[in-house]
Short mmCIF file of C-alpha atoms in Angstrom, two decimals:
data_model
loop_
_atom_site.label_atom_id
_atom_site.label_comp_id
_atom_site.label_asym_id
_atom_site.label_seq_id
_atom_site.Cartn_x
_atom_site.Cartn_y
_atom_site.Cartn_z
CA MET A 245 0.00 0.00 0.00
CA LYS A 246 1.00 3.60 -0.52
CA LEU A 247 0.49 6.07 2.29
CA SER A 248 1.33 9.69 1.67
CA ILE A 249 2.61 11.92 4.45
CA SER A 250 -0.38 14.23 4.01
CA SER A 251 -2.80 11.27 4.26
CA TYR A 252 -1.03 10.11 7.41
CA ASN A 253 -1.47 13.63 8.78
CA LYS A 254 -5.18 13.50 7.95
CA TYR A 255 -5.53 10.13 9.73
CA GLN A 256 -3.91 11.55 12.84
CA MET A 257 -6.33 14.49 12.85
CA CYS A 258 -9.47 12.39 12.33
CA LYS A 259 -9.66 8.70 11.48
CA ARG A 260 -13.19 9.07 10.16
CA LEU A 261 -12.15 11.85 7.78
CA TYR A 262 -9.39 9.62 6.43
CA TRP A 263 -11.73 6.67 5.99
CA LEU A 264 -14.41 8.65 4.16
CA GLU A 265 -11.98 10.27 1.73
CA LYS A 266 -9.21 7.76 1.22
CA VAL A 267 -11.12 4.47 1.50
CA GLU A 268 -14.67 5.29 0.44
CA GLY A 269 -13.63 7.95 -2.07
CA TRP A 270 -15.72 10.94 -0.92
CA SER A 271 -14.40 14.45 -1.47
CA GLU A 272 -15.62 18.01 -1.28
CA LYS A 273 -16.88 19.36 -4.59
CA ARG A 274 -14.55 21.93 -6.08
CA THR A 275 -17.18 24.65 -6.07
CA LYS A 276 -15.76 26.89 -3.35
CA PRO A 277 -13.25 29.47 -4.56
CA TRP A 278 -10.78 28.89 -1.72
CA LEU A 279 -10.36 25.23 -2.73
CA GLU A 280 -9.14 26.23 -6.19
CA PHE A 281 -7.15 29.13 -4.76
CA GLY A 282 -4.93 26.92 -2.61
CA SER A 283 -3.73 24.68 -5.45
CA ASN A 284 -3.32 27.56 -7.90
CA PHE A 285 -1.41 29.66 -5.39
CA GLY A 286 0.93 26.76 -4.60
CA GLU A 287 1.67 26.42 -8.30
CA LEU A 288 2.33 30.17 -8.55
CA MET A 289 4.80 30.06 -5.65
CA ALA A 290 6.64 27.21 -7.37
CA PHE A 291 7.01 29.44 -10.45
CA ILE A 292 8.24 32.27 -8.21
CA ASP A 293 10.96 30.01 -6.79
CA VAL A 294 12.26 29.32 -10.28
CA GLU A 295 11.46 32.49 -12.27
CA GLY A 296 11.42 35.24 -9.66
CA ILE A 297 8.44 37.33 -8.56
CA ASP A 298 8.02 39.77 -11.45
CA LYS A 299 8.09 37.16 -14.19
CA ALA A 300 5.89 34.70 -12.29
CA LEU A 301 3.26 37.39 -11.61
CA GLU A 302 2.74 37.69 -15.37
CA ARG A 303 1.00 34.31 -15.09
CA VAL A 304 -1.55 35.53 -12.52
CA PRO A 305 -4.31 36.79 -14.87
CA GLU A 306 -4.41 33.47 -16.71
CA MET A 307 -4.21 31.36 -13.54
CA PHE A 308 -6.79 33.27 -11.48
CA GLY A 309 -9.04 34.80 -14.11
CA ASN A 310 -11.11 37.44 -12.29
CA PRO A 311 -9.12 40.71 -12.43
CA PHE A 312 -9.93 41.62 -8.84
CA LYS A 313 -8.91 38.18 -7.64
CA ALA A 314 -5.66 38.56 -9.60
CA ALA A 315 -5.11 41.90 -7.88
CA GLU A 316 -5.57 40.22 -4.50
CA VAL A 317 -3.08 37.50 -5.43
CA GLU A 318 -0.48 40.08 -6.40
CA TYR A 319 -1.12 41.86 -3.11
CA LEU A 320 -0.50 38.62 -1.22
CA VAL A 321 2.74 37.92 -3.09
CA ARG A 322 3.97 41.47 -2.59
CA LYS A 323 3.25 41.21 1.13
CA TRP A 324 5.43 38.08 1.17
CA GLU A 325 8.14 39.96 -0.76
CA LEU A 326 7.95 42.92 1.62
CA GLU A 327 8.31 40.79 4.74
CA TYR A 328 10.74 38.13 3.57
CA GLY A 329 12.44 39.50 0.49
CA ASP A 330 12.57 38.09 -3.02
CA GLN A 331 16.03 36.53 -2.90
CA PRO A 332 15.46 32.83 -3.61
CA GLU A 333 17.60 30.34 -1.71
CA PRO A 334 19.90 28.26 -3.92
CA VAL A 335 18.17 25.24 -5.39
CA LEU A 336 19.31 21.85 -4.15
CA ASN A 337 19.09 19.43 -7.07
CA ILE A 338 18.66 15.81 -6.02
CA ASP A 339 18.43 12.85 -8.40
CA ASP A 340 18.05 15.25 -11.32
CA GLN A 341 14.66 16.46 -10.08
CA ALA A 342 14.25 19.92 -11.57
CA GLY A 343 13.34 23.05 -9.66
CA ASN A 344 12.91 23.50 -5.93
CA GLU A 345 10.23 20.85 -5.41
CA TYR A 346 10.95 17.26 -4.49
CA GLU A 347 8.95 14.04 -4.59
CA ILE A 348 9.33 11.37 -1.91
CA ASP A 349 8.70 7.73 -2.79
CA ILE A 350 10.46 5.22 -0.51
CA ASP A 351 9.89 1.55 0.25
CA LEU A 352 9.37 0.79 3.94
CA SER A 353 8.15 -2.79 3.56
CA HIS A 354 11.02 -4.00 5.74
CA MET A 355 9.55 -1.98 8.62
CA VAL A 356 6.51 -4.29 8.63
CA GLU A 357 8.67 -7.40 8.12
CA ASP A 358 7.37 -7.64 4.54
CA ARG A 359 3.86 -8.57 5.71
CA PHE A 360 2.67 -6.18 3.02
CA GLU A 361 4.21 -3.67 0.64
CA LEU A 362 4.47 -0.25 2.26
CA LYS A 363 5.55 2.88 0.45
CA MET A 364 5.82 6.35 1.93
CA THR A 365 5.02 9.07 -0.60
CA GLY A 366 4.93 12.84 -0.45
CA PHE A 367 5.69 16.06 -2.22
CA ILE A 368 7.89 18.73 -0.61
CA ASP A 369 7.02 22.25 -1.71
CA LYS A 370 10.59 23.48 -1.64
CA VAL A 371 14.04 21.98 -1.04
CA TRP A 372 16.90 24.42 -0.80
CA ASP A 373 20.55 24.67 0.15
CA ASP A 374 21.25 26.34 3.50
CA ASN A 375 25.05 26.69 3.66
CA ASP A 376 25.59 23.29 2.05
CA THR A 377 22.92 21.73 4.25
CA PRO A 378 19.54 20.63 2.82
CA ALA A 379 16.48 22.43 4.18
CA ILE A 380 12.78 22.20 3.38
CA THR A 381 9.84 24.58 3.18
CA GLU A 382 6.19 23.59 3.56
CA ARG A 383 3.61 26.11 2.30
CA LYS A 384 0.03 26.31 3.46
CA THR A 385 -2.95 28.50 2.65
CA THR A 386 -5.90 29.07 4.94
CA LYS A 387 -8.91 31.34 5.27
CA ASP A 388 -8.35 31.53 9.05
CA LEU A 389 -6.46 34.13 11.04
CA ILE A 390 -2.73 33.34 11.13
CA ASN A 391 -1.36 35.56 13.89
CA THR A 392 0.68 33.80 16.57
CA THR A 393 -2.25 33.66 19.02
CA SER A 394 -4.73 32.22 16.51
CA THR A 395 -6.25 28.75 16.65
CA TYR A 396 -4.67 27.92 13.29
CA TRP A 397 -1.21 28.77 14.56
CA LYS A 398 -1.64 26.66 17.69
CA ARG A 399 -2.77 23.73 15.55
CA LEU A 400 0.24 24.18 13.28
CA LEU A 401 2.58 23.69 16.24
CA PHE A 402 1.42 20.06 16.43
CA ASP A 403 1.38 19.40 12.70
CA PRO A 404 3.64 16.40 11.91
CA GLN A 405 3.81 16.94 8.15
CA ILE A 406 7.11 18.80 7.99
CA VAL A 407 8.67 16.19 10.31
CA GLY A 408 7.56 13.53 7.84
CA TYR A 409 9.18 15.36 4.95
CA SER A 410 12.35 15.72 7.02
CA PHE A 411 12.39 11.98 7.67
CA GLY A 412 11.75 11.14 4.00
CA LEU A 413 14.48 13.39 2.66
CA SER A 414 16.92 12.30 5.39
CA TYR A 415 16.26 8.68 4.47
CA ILE A 416 16.89 9.30 0.76
CA LEU A 417 20.03 11.38 1.29
CA ASP A 418 21.30 9.20 4.14
CA SER A 419 22.02 12.45 5.92
CA PRO A 420 19.95 14.33 8.53
CA VAL A 421 17.68 17.14 7.33
CA GLU A 422 17.04 19.22 10.42
CA LYS A 423 15.92 22.64 9.22
CA GLY A 424 12.36 23.26 8.11
CA THR A 425 10.17 26.31 7.53
CA TYR A 426 6.41 26.77 7.42
CA GLU A 427 5.19 29.58 5.18
CA VAL A 428 1.50 30.31 5.74
CA PHE A 429 -0.60 32.53 3.48
CA ARG A 430 -4.03 33.78 4.46
CA LYS A 431 -6.34 33.70 1.48
CA PRO A 432 -7.93 36.98 0.32
CA ASN A 433 -10.92 37.57 2.53
CA LYS A 434 -13.98 39.76 3.02
CA ASP A 435 -12.30 41.78 5.78
CA ILE A 436 -9.98 43.19 3.14
CA ASP A 437 -12.41 43.30 0.22
CA LYS A 438 -15.07 45.29 2.03
CA LEU A 439 -12.66 48.20 2.52
CA PHE A 440 -12.70 48.99 -1.15
CA ASP A 441 -15.53 49.68 -3.56
CA HIS A 442 -15.18 47.54 -6.67
CA GLU A 443 -17.73 49.56 -8.59
CA GLY A 444 -16.07 51.82 -11.14
CA MET A 445 -12.58 50.73 -10.09
CA VAL A 446 -10.11 49.02 -12.38
CA ALA A 447 -8.18 46.09 -10.99
CA SER A 448 -4.83 47.91 -11.02
CA ASP A 449 -6.30 50.70 -8.85
CA TYR A 450 -7.74 48.09 -6.53
CA ARG A 451 -4.33 46.43 -6.26
CA ASP A 452 -2.65 49.77 -5.48
CA LYS A 453 -5.18 50.50 -2.76
CA LEU A 454 -4.60 47.07 -1.26
CA LEU A 455 -0.85 47.64 -1.22
CA THR A 456 -0.93 51.16 0.22
CA GLY A 457 -4.33 51.77 1.79
CA LEU A 458 -4.20 49.77 5.02
CA ASN A 459 -3.42 51.49 8.31
CA GLU A 460 -1.19 49.76 10.84
CA PRO A 461 -3.87 48.38 13.24
CA LEU A 462 -5.74 46.91 10.29
CA LYS A 463 -2.54 45.44 8.88
CA ARG A 464 -1.99 43.59 12.12
CA LYS A 465 -5.57 42.32 12.17
CA ALA A 466 -5.41 41.35 8.52
CA ARG A 467 -2.02 39.62 8.65
CA MET A 468 -1.70 37.74 5.39
CA VAL A 469 1.73 36.07 5.47
CA THR A 470 3.80 34.50 8.21
CA ARG A 471 6.82 32.24 8.41
CA LYS A 472 7.85 29.84 11.17
CA PRO A 473 11.26 28.13 11.33
CA TYR A 474 11.19 24.57 12.58
CA LEU A 475 14.05 22.49 13.99
CA ILE A 476 13.54 18.76 13.45
CA THR A 477 15.58 16.51 15.74
CA LYS A 478 16.57 12.88 15.23
CA GLN A 479 14.14 11.84 17.98
CA MET A 480 11.27 13.60 16.21
CA ARG A 481 12.07 11.78 12.97
CA ASN A 482 12.29 8.43 14.77
CA ASP A 483 8.98 9.06 16.53
CA PHE A 484 7.38 9.95 13.20
CA LEU A 485 8.62 6.73 11.58
CA HIS A 486 7.25 4.64 14.45
CA GLU A 487 3.84 6.33 14.27
CA PHE A 488 3.75 6.19 10.45
CA VAL A 489 4.38 2.42 10.41
CA SER A 490 1.81 1.90 13.19
CA VAL A 491 -0.84 3.90 11.31
CA ALA A 492 -0.09 2.12 8.01
CA THR A 493 -0.41 -1.27 9.71
CA ASP A 494 -3.72 -0.31 11.32
CA ILE A 495 -5.14 0.92 8.01
CA HIS A 496 -3.93 -2.16 6.13
CA ASP A 497 -5.40 -4.55 8.69
CA ARG A 498 -8.77 -2.78 8.82
CA ILE A 499 -9.14 -2.66 5.06
CA GLY A 500 -8.12 -6.31 4.83
CA ARG A 501 -10.98 -7.41 7.08
CA SER A 502 -14.69 -7.27 6.33
CA ASP A 503 -16.50 -3.94 5.88
CA LYS A 504 -18.23 -4.41 9.23
CA LEU A 505 -14.92 -4.11 11.02
CA ALA A 506 -14.51 -0.66 9.48
CA GLU A 507 -17.49 0.59 11.49
CA PRO A 508 -15.39 1.92 14.41
CA PHE A 509 -14.23 4.61 12.00
CA MET A 510 -17.84 5.77 11.73
CA GLU A 511 -18.11 6.44 15.45
CA PHE A 512 -16.94 9.71 17.00
CA THR A 513 -13.16 9.58 17.14
CA ARG A 514 -12.61 12.88 18.89
CA ASP A 515 -14.41 15.33 21.15
CA LYS A 516 -17.14 17.08 19.13
CA ASP A 517 -16.41 20.51 20.59
CA ALA A 518 -12.72 20.13 19.77
CA CYS A 519 -13.64 19.05 16.24
CA ASP A 520 -15.82 22.12 15.72
CA LYS A 521 -13.06 24.40 17.00
CA PHE A 522 -9.96 22.91 15.43
CA LEU A 523 -11.10 20.98 12.38
CA PRO A 524 -14.41 22.16 10.93
CA CYS A 525 -15.12 20.17 7.79
CA VAL A 526 -17.74 19.44 5.18
CA TYR A 527 -18.77 16.14 6.80
CA LYS A 528 -20.15 17.78 9.94
CA PRO A 529 -23.84 17.15 9.01
CA PHE A 530 -23.05 13.45 8.65
CA CYS A 531 -21.12 13.31 11.92
CA SER A 532 -24.00 14.95 13.80
CA ARG A 533 -26.49 12.56 12.16
CA GLU A 534 -28.28 15.45 10.46
CA SER A 535 -27.82 13.94 7.02
CA THR A 536 -26.62 10.82 5.23
CA LEU A 537 -23.60 11.04 2.98
CA GLU A 538 -25.74 10.54 -0.11
CA ASN A 539 -27.85 13.60 0.70
CA MET A 540 -24.96 16.00 1.30
CA TYR A 541 -24.81 18.23 -1.76
CA GLN A 542 -21.29 19.58 -1.01
CA ILE A 543 -19.55 16.23 -1.54
CA GLU A 544 -19.22 13.61 -4.26
CA GLN A 545 -17.94 10.04 -4.43
CA LYS A 546 -15.36 9.66 -7.16
CA GLN A 547 -13.98 6.19 -6.51
CA ARG A 548 -14.07 3.36 -4.02
#
């Protein structure tokens, strides 16, 4: 079986969420603009790493369409440039993989004594050279507040994903990868949009107002970009490997049994109040027994 680092992360957050999406094949319909925004923005940042900001921003109108949305994207990138500069770190080329991104695909079957085939997969947003030492960057987008006292930030402190990427790259290079960085971007939101009147305004004027028209208190409230360095120790990587193999074994064994034995995944796996606060998701009506999966219009079943 293949288990990606992001899927492992999802399992750790909520077993039921993993089961519904990864085993039964349900997913949220791509009708909400922030779902498309996240993937498109990640692609744009990959272009920025390779081409630089000015050249990559020429792609924005085609990638994001709506001129006002494109203006918001440029605002977000310029905020990142203003706070962290536009000097790209040197690219670390590994196994002839081009650009700053890196794909992980390693065989861990020996960790389960070859009971079943186990592969760890993943995709690192950015691998770069920090004084001849490999380092990684994980990028995230969210519609939530991202200041250091926010719920999102507290949840990020316990996110194991970057530790998983550190383990994977360390395993491939046979050398420890200890330095990681989270870059978090807050998606354009109504708090910003409502400050400006779109009527009779061209997108370039709207962009200029976004870049120059926010006072300091509002800038703090509407923080759009933040970066968090992360030191990954050998013990953290070892703990991740142990948990990853344990999770993979549990998933493999459950899937290998009858469907009835999957039913524990359908029971509450975490405190409901904590779920509402830390991980609101599209399956909430199903979890609260307000609706069956088949009657939830926001989701669709693509494969099983």
